[in-house]
Tab-separated table of C-alpha atoms in Angstrom:
chain	number	residue	atom	x	y	z
V	1	MET	CA	-0.333	-0.021	-0.063
V	2	GLN	CA	3.007	2.301	-0.223
V	3	GLY	CA	2.220	3.770	-3.615
V	4	VAL	CA	-0.403	6.556	-4.342
V	5	GLU	CA	0.132	9.498	-6.431
V	6	ARG	CA	1.561	11.980	-3.934
V	7	VAL	CA	4.655	13.098	-2.504
V	8	ALA	CA	4.159	13.356	1.303
V	9	ALA	CA	2.123	15.310	3.758
V	10	GLY	CA	1.699	15.676	7.544
V	11	GLY	CA	0.092	16.972	10.520
V	12	GLY	CA	2.506	16.298	13.574
V	13	MET	CA	4.821	19.403	13.724
V	14	ASN	CA	4.296	22.486	11.724
V	15	PRO	CA	5.965	21.802	8.491
V	16	ASP	CA	6.403	25.656	7.930
V	17	ARG	CA	9.304	25.730	10.457
V	18	PHE	CA	11.243	23.786	8.336
V	19	ASP	CA	11.178	26.185	5.251
V	20	GLY	CA	13.802	28.076	6.503
V	21	ILE	CA	15.988	25.195	6.916
V	22	GLY	CA	15.580	24.181	3.414
V	23	ARG	CA	17.097	27.562	2.375
V	24	VAL	CA	19.992	26.869	4.620
V	25	PHE	CA	20.383	23.455	2.831
V	26	ARG	CA	20.299	25.552	-0.628
V	27	GLY	CA	22.673	28.449	0.635
V	28	THR	CA	25.177	27.173	2.981
V	29	THR	CA	28.102	24.893	2.982
V	30	PHE	CA	27.310	22.557	5.888
V	31	TRP	CA	30.572	21.988	7.064
V	32	GLY	CA	32.168	25.650	6.067
V	33	ARG	CA	33.058	28.562	8.669
V	34	PRO	CA	30.818	28.625	11.473
V	35	THR	CA	27.714	30.856	11.125
V	36	ARG	CA	24.431	31.175	12.679
V	37	ARG	CA	22.624	29.716	9.648
V	38	ASN	CA	24.983	26.401	9.372
V	39	PHE	CA	25.288	25.811	13.123
V	40	SER	CA	21.271	25.511	13.057
V	41	LEU	CA	21.666	22.919	10.360
V	42	ARG	CA	24.259	21.250	12.244
V	43	LEU	CA	22.091	21.152	15.139
V	44	LEU	CA	19.154	19.897	13.162
V	45	PHE	CA	21.424	17.200	11.325
V	46	SER	CA	22.735	15.944	14.892
V	47	TRP	CA	18.971	15.732	15.948
V	48	VAL	CA	18.015	13.908	13.154
V	49	ILE	CA	20.867	11.395	13.185
V	50	GLY	CA	20.215	11.066	17.070
V	51	LEU	CA	16.533	10.008	16.146
V	52	VAL	CA	17.393	7.520	13.560
V	53	PRO	CA	18.245	4.564	16.009
V	54	PHE	CA	15.169	5.333	18.028
V	55	ALA	CA	12.925	5.446	14.745
V	56	ALA	CA	14.503	2.222	13.752
V	57	ALA	CA	13.892	0.635	17.079
V	58	ALA	CA	10.336	1.748	17.011
V	59	ALA	CA	9.606	-0.532	14.109
V	60	LEU	CA	6.418	-2.235	14.323
V	61	SER	CA	6.118	-5.941	14.342
V	62	THR	CA	4.863	-8.462	11.399
V	63	ILE	CA	1.339	-8.964	11.268
V	64	GLU	CA	0.883	-12.714	10.641
V	65	PRO	CA	-0.469	-13.610	6.967
V	66	VAL	CA	-3.942	-15.217	6.203
V	67	GLU	CA	-5.303	-17.393	3.854
V	68	PRO	CA	-6.773	-15.038	1.035
V	69	PRO	CA	-10.428	-15.016	1.907
V	70	ALA	CA	-12.782	-16.194	-0.608
V	71	ARG	CA	-14.667	-13.596	-2.692
V	72	ALA	CA	-17.947	-14.917	-1.725
V	73	SER	CA	-17.439	-14.611	2.001
V	74	PHE	CA	-17.629	-10.856	1.652
V	75	ASP	CA	-20.942	-9.018	1.966
V	76	ALA	CA	-22.342	-7.527	-1.327
V	77	ALA	CA	-23.519	-4.310	0.292
V	78	LEU	CA	-20.176	-3.689	1.808
V	79	VAL	CA	-18.384	-4.524	-1.466
V	80	ALA	CA	-20.662	-1.623	-3.076
V	81	ALA	CA	-19.936	0.863	-0.240
V	82	GLY	CA	-16.217	-0.005	-0.670
V	83	ALA	CA	-16.402	0.681	-4.383
V	84	GLN	CA	-17.816	4.191	-3.761
V	85	LEU	CA	-15.229	5.034	-1.487
V	86	ALA	CA	-12.329	3.817	-3.272
V	87	ALA	CA	-13.731	5.865	-6.315
V	88	ILE	CA	-13.622	8.901	-3.995
V	89	GLY	CA	-10.098	7.826	-2.879
V	90	ASN	CA	-9.217	7.630	-6.838
V	91	CYS	CA	-7.342	4.384	-5.534
V	92	ALA	CA	-7.648	2.888	-9.143
V	93	GLY	CA	-5.928	6.085	-10.620
V	94	CYS	CA	-2.772	5.859	-8.672
V	95	HIS	CA	-2.479	1.734	-8.089
V	96	THR	CA	-2.964	1.010	-11.994
V	97	ALA	CA	-0.240	1.292	-14.411
V	98	PRO	CA	-0.696	2.434	-18.185
V	99	ALA	CA	-2.164	-0.459	-19.964
V	100	GLY	CA	-1.941	-2.462	-16.758
V	101	LYS	CA	-4.736	-4.426	-14.709
V	102	PRO	CA	-6.865	-2.517	-12.342
V	103	TYR	CA	-5.131	-2.064	-9.003
V	104	ALA	CA	-2.227	-4.281	-9.855
V	105	GLY	CA	0.302	-1.342	-9.121
V	106	GLY	CA	3.321	-0.471	-11.243
V	107	LEU	CA	2.640	2.962	-11.794
V	108	PRO	CA	5.756	5.209	-11.614
V	109	LEU	CA	5.206	8.159	-9.083
V	110	LYS	CA	7.639	10.714	-9.452
V	111	THR	CA	8.781	12.712	-6.562
V	112	PRO	CA	11.675	15.221	-5.935
V	113	PHE	CA	13.201	12.362	-3.889
V	114	GLY	CA	12.959	9.603	-6.730
V	115	THR	CA	10.442	7.672	-8.123
V	116	ILE	CA	8.435	5.250	-6.283
V	117	TYR	CA	6.261	2.630	-8.002
V	118	ALA	CA	2.706	1.918	-6.994
V	119	THR	CA	2.247	-1.087	-5.227
V	120	ASN	CA	-0.066	-3.962	-6.236
V	121	ILE	CA	-3.188	-4.001	-4.225
V	122	THR	CA	-5.297	-7.045	-5.781
V	123	PRO	CA	-5.784	-9.989	-3.530
V	124	ASP	CA	-2.825	-12.042	-5.389
V	125	ALA	CA	-1.244	-14.021	-2.556
V	126	GLU	CA	2.214	-13.447	-3.683
V	127	THR	CA	2.556	-10.031	-5.249
V	128	GLY	CA	-0.572	-8.134	-3.908
V	129	ILE	CA	-2.245	-8.074	-0.649
V	130	GLY	CA	-4.141	-11.407	-0.634
V	131	ARG	CA	-2.477	-12.466	2.467
V	132	TRP	CA	-3.117	-9.296	4.407
V	133	SER	CA	-5.522	-9.402	7.260
V	134	GLU	CA	-8.188	-6.570	7.802
V	135	ALA	CA	-6.048	-5.568	10.716
V	136	ALA	CA	-2.843	-5.264	8.495
V	137	PHE	CA	-4.974	-3.318	6.066
V	138	ARG	CA	-6.185	-0.806	8.705
V	139	ARG	CA	-2.473	-0.263	9.911
V	140	ALA	CA	-1.411	0.548	6.615
V	141	MET	CA	-4.332	2.994	6.039
V	142	ARG	CA	-3.943	4.570	9.562
V	143	GLU	CA	-0.420	4.081	10.299
V	144	GLY	CA	1.597	3.920	7.156
V	145	VAL	CA	3.088	0.613	8.033
V	146	ASP	CA	2.985	-2.268	5.762
V	147	ARG	CA	2.036	-5.929	6.949
V	148	LEU	CA	5.780	-6.673	7.489
V	149	GLY	CA	6.440	-3.708	9.872
V	150	ARG	CA	7.872	-1.451	7.436
V	151	ASN	CA	7.187	2.249	7.101
V	152	LEU	CA	5.633	3.362	3.805
V	153	TYR	CA	6.823	5.978	1.804
V	154	PRO	CA	4.387	8.938	2.431
V	155	VAL	CA	3.603	8.761	-1.308
V	156	PHE	CA	0.747	6.993	0.138
V	157	PRO	CA	-1.371	9.914	1.644
V	158	TYR	CA	-1.693	7.833	4.925
V	159	ASP	CA	-1.610	11.465	6.644
V	160	HIS	CA	-5.092	11.889	5.304
V	161	MET	CA	-6.149	8.232	5.313
V	162	THR	CA	-5.802	8.103	9.169
V	163	LYS	CA	-8.680	10.274	9.431
V	164	VAL	CA	-10.952	7.627	7.703
V	165	ASN	CA	-13.308	5.774	10.149
V	166	ASP	CA	-13.425	2.070	10.896
V	167	GLU	CA	-16.455	1.259	9.056
V	168	ASP	CA	-15.168	2.956	5.654
V	169	VAL	CA	-11.700	1.188	6.071
V	170	SER	CA	-13.496	-2.083	6.366
V	171	ALA	CA	-15.588	-1.370	3.475
V	172	ILE	CA	-12.512	-0.604	1.407
V	173	TYR	CA	-10.854	-3.627	2.377
V	174	THR	CA	-13.863	-5.665	1.542
V	175	PHE	CA	-13.679	-4.068	-1.889
V	176	VAL	CA	-10.127	-4.467	-2.954
V	177	MET	CA	-10.121	-7.947	-1.537
V	178	THR	CA	-12.860	-8.734	-4.114
V	179	ARG	CA	-10.974	-7.613	-7.193
V	180	GLU	CA	-9.491	-9.916	-9.529
V	181	PRO	CA	-6.137	-11.290	-8.469
V	182	VAL	CA	-3.204	-10.334	-10.483
V	183	HIS	CA	0.192	-11.677	-10.275
V	184	ALA	CA	2.352	-8.852	-10.964
V	185	GLU	CA	5.987	-7.905	-9.507
V	186	ILE	CA	6.567	-4.242	-8.863
V	187	PRO	CA	9.962	-2.802	-10.092
V	188	PRO	CA	12.008	-1.512	-7.000
V	189	ASN	CA	11.819	1.906	-6.111
V	190	GLU	CA	14.431	4.426	-7.356
V	191	VAL	CA	14.639	6.693	-4.145
V	192	LEU	CA	17.762	9.114	-3.968
V	193	PHE	CA	19.996	8.815	-0.929
V	194	PRO	CA	19.553	9.342	1.983
V	195	PHE	CA	15.776	9.214	1.306
V	196	ASN	CA	16.138	5.380	0.438
V	197	ILE	CA	16.976	4.880	4.195
V	198	ARG	CA	13.426	3.173	5.468
V	199	GLY	CA	14.659	4.418	9.083
V	200	LEU	CA	14.181	8.161	8.106
V	201	ILE	CA	10.650	7.749	7.263
V	202	GLY	CA	10.357	7.211	11.153
V	203	VAL	CA	11.896	10.339	11.623
V	204	TRP	CA	9.777	12.226	9.004
V	205	LYS	CA	6.834	10.876	10.746
V	206	CYS	CA	7.960	12.271	14.270
V	207	LEU	CA	8.194	15.551	12.546
V	208	PHE	CA	4.989	15.695	10.460
V	209	PHE	CA	2.664	12.809	10.853
V	210	GLU	CA	-0.119	12.729	13.343
V	211	ARG	CA	-2.694	9.676	13.835
V	212	ARG	CA	-6.083	11.239	14.586
V	213	ARG	CA	-9.703	10.416	13.463
V	214	PHE	CA	-11.778	13.303	11.620
V	215	GLU	CA	-13.629	15.341	14.104
V	216	PRO	CA	-17.056	16.911	12.997
V	217	ASP	CA	-17.697	20.472	13.757
V	218	PRO	CA	-20.845	20.839	15.717
V	219	ALA	CA	-21.285	24.540	14.328
V	220	GLN	CA	-21.589	23.234	10.461
V	221	SER	CA	-24.339	20.957	9.083
V	222	ALA	CA	-24.408	17.608	8.403
V	223	GLU	CA	-23.747	17.782	4.807
V	224	TRP	CA	-20.589	20.229	5.270
V	225	ASN	CA	-19.076	17.818	7.923
V	226	ARG	CA	-19.678	14.756	5.332
V	227	GLY	CA	-17.763	17.006	2.771
V	228	ALA	CA	-14.992	17.859	5.225
V	229	TYR	CA	-14.409	14.034	6.158
V	230	LEU	CA	-14.259	13.210	2.335
V	231	VAL	CA	-12.045	16.108	1.394
V	232	GLU	CA	-9.665	16.007	4.391
V	233	GLY	CA	-9.446	12.026	4.606
V	234	LEU	CA	-10.072	9.746	1.960
V	235	GLY	CA	-10.453	12.393	-0.988
V	236	HIS	CA	-6.957	13.671	0.042
V	237	CYS	CA	-7.339	16.944	-1.651
V	238	GLY	CA	-4.654	18.541	0.083
V	239	ALA	CA	-2.132	16.095	-1.038
V	240	CYS	CA	-2.283	18.285	-4.349
V	241	HIS	CA	-3.933	21.430	-3.536
V	242	THR	CA	-1.492	22.379	-0.566
V	243	PRO	CA	1.975	23.791	-0.915
V	244	ARG	CA	4.834	21.575	0.589
V	245	ASN	CA	7.949	22.297	2.439
V	246	PHE	CA	11.432	21.027	1.407
V	247	LEU	CA	10.997	17.792	3.035
V	248	GLY	CA	7.670	17.292	1.239
V	249	ALA	CA	5.196	17.855	4.196
V	250	GLU	CA	2.068	19.686	3.600
V	251	ARG	CA	2.435	23.566	4.905
V	252	GLN	CA	-0.325	23.222	7.640
V	253	THR	CA	-0.713	27.226	7.859
V	254	ARG	CA	-1.506	27.017	4.044
V	255	LEU	CA	-4.171	24.342	3.572
V	256	LEU	CA	-5.584	24.138	0.268
V	257	ALA	CA	-3.904	27.325	-0.703
V	258	GLY	CA	-2.649	25.577	-4.188
V	259	GLY	CA	0.000	22.952	-4.772
V	260	GLU	CA	1.777	20.837	-7.293
V	261	ALA	CA	0.951	17.598	-8.791
V	262	GLU	CA	2.664	15.548	-11.787
V	263	ASP	CA	4.158	18.843	-13.164
V	264	TRP	CA	0.678	20.480	-12.880
V	265	HIS	CA	-0.361	23.249	-10.734
V	266	ALA	CA	-3.245	22.407	-8.450
V	267	PRO	CA	-4.948	25.622	-7.942
V	268	ALA	CA	-5.938	26.959	-4.421
V	269	LEU	CA	-9.400	25.909	-3.330
V	270	ASN	CA	-9.726	28.472	-0.714
V	271	ALA	CA	-10.046	32.457	-0.959
V	272	ALA	CA	-6.728	32.370	-2.832
V	273	SER	CA	-8.469	30.656	-5.655
V	274	PRO	CA	-7.106	32.179	-8.938
V	275	ALA	CA	-10.584	31.193	-10.735
V	276	PRO	CA	-11.809	34.521	-12.601
V	277	VAL	CA	-15.369	33.416	-11.327
V	278	PRO	CA	-15.705	32.239	-7.749
V	279	TRP	CA	-17.196	28.700	-7.554
V	280	THR	CA	-20.408	28.006	-6.144
V	281	ALA	CA	-21.404	24.660	-4.660
V	282	GLU	CA	-23.443	23.873	-7.777
V	283	GLN	CA	-20.764	24.713	-9.932
V	284	LEU	CA	-18.547	22.620	-8.198
V	285	TYR	CA	-20.815	19.749	-8.211
V	286	ARG	CA	-21.377	19.870	-12.099
V	287	TYR	CA	-17.576	20.006	-12.179
V	288	LEU	CA	-16.856	16.992	-10.002
V	289	ARG	CA	-19.769	15.014	-11.826
V	290	TYR	CA	-19.270	15.700	-15.288
V	291	GLY	CA	-15.410	17.049	-15.427
V	292	PHE	CA	-16.510	20.714	-16.770
V	293	ASP	CA	-18.828	23.600	-15.799
V	294	ASP	CA	-19.974	26.364	-18.173
V	295	VAL	CA	-17.661	29.156	-16.600
V	296	HIS	CA	-14.927	26.940	-15.624
V	297	ASP	CA	-12.035	24.926	-17.110
V	298	ILE	CA	-12.406	21.436	-18.202
V	299	ALA	CA	-10.676	18.857	-15.633
V	300	ALA	CA	-7.327	18.002	-16.989
V	301	GLY	CA	-3.986	16.472	-16.365
V	302	PRO	CA	-4.151	14.638	-12.751
V	303	MET	CA	-7.767	16.130	-12.035
V	304	ALA	CA	-9.288	14.338	-15.284
V	305	ALA	CA	-8.572	11.092	-13.633
V	306	VAL	CA	-10.243	12.079	-10.363
V	307	THR	CA	-13.329	13.629	-11.950
V	308	ASN	CA	-13.555	10.151	-14.159
V	309	ALA	CA	-13.380	8.226	-10.976
V	310	LEU	CA	-16.023	10.766	-9.166
V	311	ALA	CA	-18.400	10.332	-12.103
V	312	ALA	CA	-20.001	7.160	-10.341
V	313	VAL	CA	-20.123	8.496	-6.788
V	314	ALA	CA	-23.356	9.013	-5.251
V	315	GLU	CA	-24.798	12.494	-5.696
V	316	GLN	CA	-25.212	13.384	-1.804
V	317	ASP	CA	-21.386	12.485	-1.225
V	318	LEU	CA	-20.539	14.812	-4.341
V	319	ARG	CA	-22.609	17.627	-3.036
V	320	ALA	CA	-21.356	17.411	0.191
V	321	ILE	CA	-17.646	17.609	-1.134
V	322	ALA	CA	-18.922	20.886	-3.347
V	323	ALA	CA	-20.493	22.347	-0.162
V	324	TYR	CA	-17.521	22.030	1.972
V	325	ILE	CA	-15.105	23.532	-0.985
V	326	ALA	CA	-17.311	26.281	-1.700
V	327	SER	CA	-17.557	27.289	2.000
V	328	LEU	CA	-13.770	27.911	2.020
V	329	ASP	CA	-14.297	30.796	-0.638
V	330	ALA	CA	-18.003	31.607	0.663
V	331	GLU	CA	-17.697	35.393	0.589
V	332	PRO	CA	-15.366	36.772	-2.369
V	333	THR	CA	-13.974	40.343	-1.911
V	334	LEU	CA	-15.510	43.190	-3.819
V	335	ALA	CA	-12.452	43.129	-5.867
V	336	ARG	CA	-12.922	39.504	-6.960
V	337	ARG	CA	-16.748	40.106	-7.654
V	338	GLN	CA	-15.509	42.896	-9.745
V	339	ARG	CA	-13.112	40.814	-11.717
V	340	ALA	CA	-15.724	38.037	-11.907
V	341	ASP	CA	-18.334	40.405	-13.477
V	342	GLU	CA	-15.699	41.971	-15.897
V	343	ALA	CA	-14.727	38.520	-17.127
V	344	LEU	CA	-18.218	37.260	-17.667
V	345	ALA	CA	-19.076	40.501	-19.389
V	346	PHE	CA	-15.841	39.754	-21.708
V	347	ALA	CA	-17.090	36.701	-22.562
V	348	LYS	CA	-20.596	37.520	-23.484
V	349	ARG	CA	-19.613	40.509	-25.727
V	350	ALA	CA	-17.531	37.825	-27.670
V	351	GLN	CA	-20.739	35.709	-28.030
V	352	THR	CA	-23.116	38.428	-28.900
V	353	SER	CA	-20.688	40.413	-31.482
V	354	GLY	CA	-17.733	38.451	-32.629
V	355	SER	CA	-14.186	38.414	-31.020
V	356	THR	CA	-13.131	40.519	-28.466
V	357	ALA	CA	-9.547	39.742	-28.866
V	358	GLY	CA	-6.759	42.348	-28.829
V	359	THR	CA	-8.837	44.654	-26.443
V	360	ARG	CA	-6.525	44.707	-23.474
V	361	PRO	CA	-3.156	46.629	-23.606
V	362	VAL	CA	0.028	44.529	-23.702
V	363	ALA	CA	3.343	45.595	-22.179
V	364	ALA	CA	5.984	46.820	-24.511
V	365	GLU	CA	8.662	43.910	-24.024
V	366	ASP	CA	5.734	41.369	-24.880
V	367	ALA	CA	4.213	43.300	-27.836
V	368	ARG	CA	5.911	40.920	-30.320
V	369	SER	CA	4.843	37.599	-28.746
V	370	ALA	CA	1.402	39.167	-28.288
V	371	GLN	CA	1.151	40.207	-31.985
V	372	ASN	CA	2.201	36.774	-33.135
V	373	GLY	CA	0.088	34.886	-30.293
V	374	ALA	CA	-2.953	37.008	-31.539
V	375	ALA	CA	-2.606	35.656	-35.107
V	376	ILE	CA	-2.269	31.942	-34.053
V	377	TYR	CA	-5.318	32.456	-31.805
V	378	ALA	CA	-7.480	34.127	-34.586
V	379	GLY	CA	-6.490	31.214	-36.916
V	380	ALA	CA	-6.593	28.238	-34.159
V	381	CYS	CA	-8.362	29.017	-31.237
V	382	ALA	CA	-11.154	31.701	-31.825
V	383	PHE	CA	-13.752	29.672	-33.561
V	384	CYS	CA	-14.180	27.590	-30.682
V	385	HIS	CA	-13.130	29.601	-27.621
V	386	ASP	CA	-15.024	32.966	-28.744
V	387	ASN	CA	-18.190	31.195	-28.793
V	388	GLY	CA	-18.218	30.362	-25.163
V	389	ARG	CA	-19.374	26.977	-23.623
V	390	MET	CA	-22.919	26.064	-22.616
V	391	THR	CA	-23.477	22.327	-21.161
V	392	ALA	CA	-25.497	21.659	-24.443
V	393	SER	CA	-23.186	23.286	-26.885
V	394	GLY	CA	-19.973	22.344	-28.622
V	395	GLY	CA	-18.268	25.574	-27.931
V	396	ALA	CA	-15.187	25.925	-25.751
V	397	LEU	CA	-14.641	28.122	-22.572
V	398	HIS	CA	-14.252	31.767	-23.150
V	399	LEU	CA	-10.556	32.122	-21.885
V	400	ALA	CA	-11.273	35.148	-19.756
V	401	LEU	CA	-13.166	32.632	-17.503
V	402	SER	CA	-10.114	30.288	-17.512
V	403	THR	CA	-8.331	29.429	-14.185
V	404	SER	CA	-5.389	28.166	-16.408
V	405	VAL	CA	-4.771	31.570	-17.933
V	406	ALA	CA	-5.134	33.058	-14.520
V	407	ASN	CA	-2.737	30.483	-12.512
V	408	PRO	CA	0.406	31.829	-11.103
V	409	THR	CA	2.446	29.768	-13.316
V	410	PRO	CA	1.967	29.020	-17.037
V	411	GLY	CA	2.544	25.296	-16.704
V	412	ASN	CA	-1.113	24.068	-16.974
V	413	LEU	CA	-1.956	26.116	-19.836
V	414	LEU	CA	1.047	25.037	-21.919
V	415	SER	CA	0.322	21.476	-21.073
V	416	ILE	CA	-3.121	21.722	-22.250
V	417	ILE	CA	-2.179	23.288	-25.501
V	418	VAL	CA	0.804	20.748	-26.036
V	419	GLN	CA	-1.277	17.650	-25.262
V	420	GLY	CA	-4.914	18.761	-25.844
V	421	ILE	CA	-7.803	17.105	-24.070
V	422	THR	CA	-9.085	13.742	-25.038
V	423	PRO	CA	-11.627	11.529	-23.344
V	424	ARG	CA	-10.732	8.249	-22.424
V	425	ASP	CA	-10.823	5.189	-24.928
V	426	GLY	CA	-14.504	4.397	-25.801
V	427	GLU	CA	-15.977	7.305	-24.000
V	428	ARG	CA	-17.727	10.588	-25.114
V	429	GLY	CA	-16.604	13.840	-23.814
V	430	ARG	CA	-15.120	17.270	-24.448
V	431	TRP	CA	-12.290	17.180	-26.764
V	432	MET	CA	-9.470	19.627	-27.547
V	433	PRO	CA	-6.702	18.835	-30.292
V	434	ALA	CA	-2.978	18.761	-29.290
V	435	PHE	CA	-1.257	21.499	-30.945
V	436	ALA	CA	2.420	20.563	-30.493
V	437	GLY	CA	2.548	18.699	-33.835
V	438	SER	CA	1.411	22.126	-35.195
V	439	PHE	CA	3.536	24.714	-33.699
V	440	THR	CA	6.873	25.222	-32.261
V	441	ALA	CA	7.724	25.794	-28.822
V	442	LEU	CA	8.209	29.771	-29.730
V	443	GLN	CA	4.977	29.695	-31.321
V	444	ILE	CA	3.114	28.196	-28.346
V	445	SER	CA	4.946	30.600	-26.114
V	446	ASP	CA	3.741	33.587	-28.261
V	447	LEU	CA	0.273	32.258	-27.936
V	448	VAL	CA	0.457	31.910	-24.242
V	449	VAL	CA	1.895	35.227	-23.853
V	450	TYR	CA	-0.989	36.556	-25.645
V	451	LEU	CA	-3.549	34.669	-23.780
V	452	ARG	CA	-2.408	35.864	-20.545
V	453	ALA	CA	-2.125	39.500	-21.594
V	454	ASP	CA	-5.472	39.917	-23.503
V	455	PHE	CA	-7.547	37.384	-21.509
V	456	GLY	CA	-5.845	36.850	-18.307
V	457	LYS	CA	-5.706	40.626	-17.147
V	458	ALA	CA	-2.400	39.632	-14.988
V	459	PRO	CA	1.040	40.342	-14.975
V	460	ALA	CA	2.997	38.791	-17.550
V	461	TRP	CA	4.418	35.086	-16.900
V	462	ARG	CA	8.510	35.119	-17.404
V	463	ASN	CA	10.513	32.620	-19.298
V	464	VAL	CA	7.369	31.153	-20.882
V	465	GLU	CA	9.442	30.037	-24.003
V	466	GLU	CA	11.763	27.737	-21.672
V	467	GLU	CA	8.778	26.227	-19.813
V	468	ALA	CA	7.134	25.535	-23.513
V	469	ARG	CA	10.163	23.600	-24.256
V	470	LYS	CA	10.382	21.842	-21.212
V	471	VAL	CA	6.686	20.926	-21.354
V	472	MET	CA	7.044	19.522	-24.887
V	473	GLN	CA	10.110	17.432	-23.991
V	474	GLU	CA	8.258	15.934	-21.079
V	475	LYS	CA	5.227	15.259	-23.234
V	476	GLU	CA	7.698	13.703	-25.984
V	477	TRP	CA	6.715	16.172	-28.623
V	478	PRO	CA	9.644	17.266	-31.039
């Protein structure tokens, strides 16, 4: 159970206090001339080294294997409940390799500390968890320790799973133990030194991991509390949407304030949201159910897999998640409301009177790129995007309403342009062509500079061409 598509997270000590130490690591020679900064680093280093023997000594015992339970021995209603919960947790999305069998693992999860391969959680007795008892499964979920007593790398978000209640853990166990057993050996992890030392995971847990159940807020509604439970626990939204410190732990003072996932920016879900139009609970529900909303972006990148999984989740749970997230930004500021009104009016003018391209001023240093980008937009984008999007139409979102254009970095917009948006095989859905085969990195860069200036009404991004080349290289485009 050690592999799920996340780097790390925490709740024990405040991860923010270690950001300064990260800067010390990057800017100081550790064994150089004694200074206040590298003295602090030496002190931390000595403290961590001192904790290693205690962490190793605290290794938990093996839980004895069991005979793989017969599928018929599990209650069908519990299996169905587990299927819903597994969809909310997107278990298949992380434990299924491309072209692999569901839940059989092998997906490479790239982190700043190396690559970790998602584990096989099918009930195969040799390579999966077929010989895991429910107690072993619960310990992995709640404490981040496998059946053999080894600490799991926190790419598996057990800092969130620890909040899941007993009934839901049992239902998920029942569900995964009734999947098709798949014999699939997982490649060894490729973790950089010293992070490949398992004892150090115990130290990381001492710093950042807190075992605790979710506690409802009596001042809130039952729907709000259900949404909070799912978002903070099984849904582990903060694993992507919360920034992290240099040791990969979530920064608890900035929960859901925006993070990174698989080279995509996960926008803030709170009042710091860059969405030109603040989300309502109803809009969030439609987005989670269908993967898009009339005045917000289509789900792309890692979020596309999440909304695909959520498409089969019960309406009341999706509405609870939407209600909770909407409450985090329930009272937009006057400036945000004015910005939303302007973006909506801009989009409406395009739908009623034609293209509004070129109506916003562009900084002199970006004028050449914006001029070229405007021509590319007119030829390749305007036909769809100037029409705007309605649920029943084939039009595309007017880009004045796009979060990708408003984000603090250009990465998401570049990735969407480079690789397009394509429904899963055999499924219907919104589609956008990939333009990497049609345009060079410079042309895509010019287009993005133009979109930011004309539609984003935000400060220009820097080094866009460099970022475009990087995205094209990562997506294996020429």
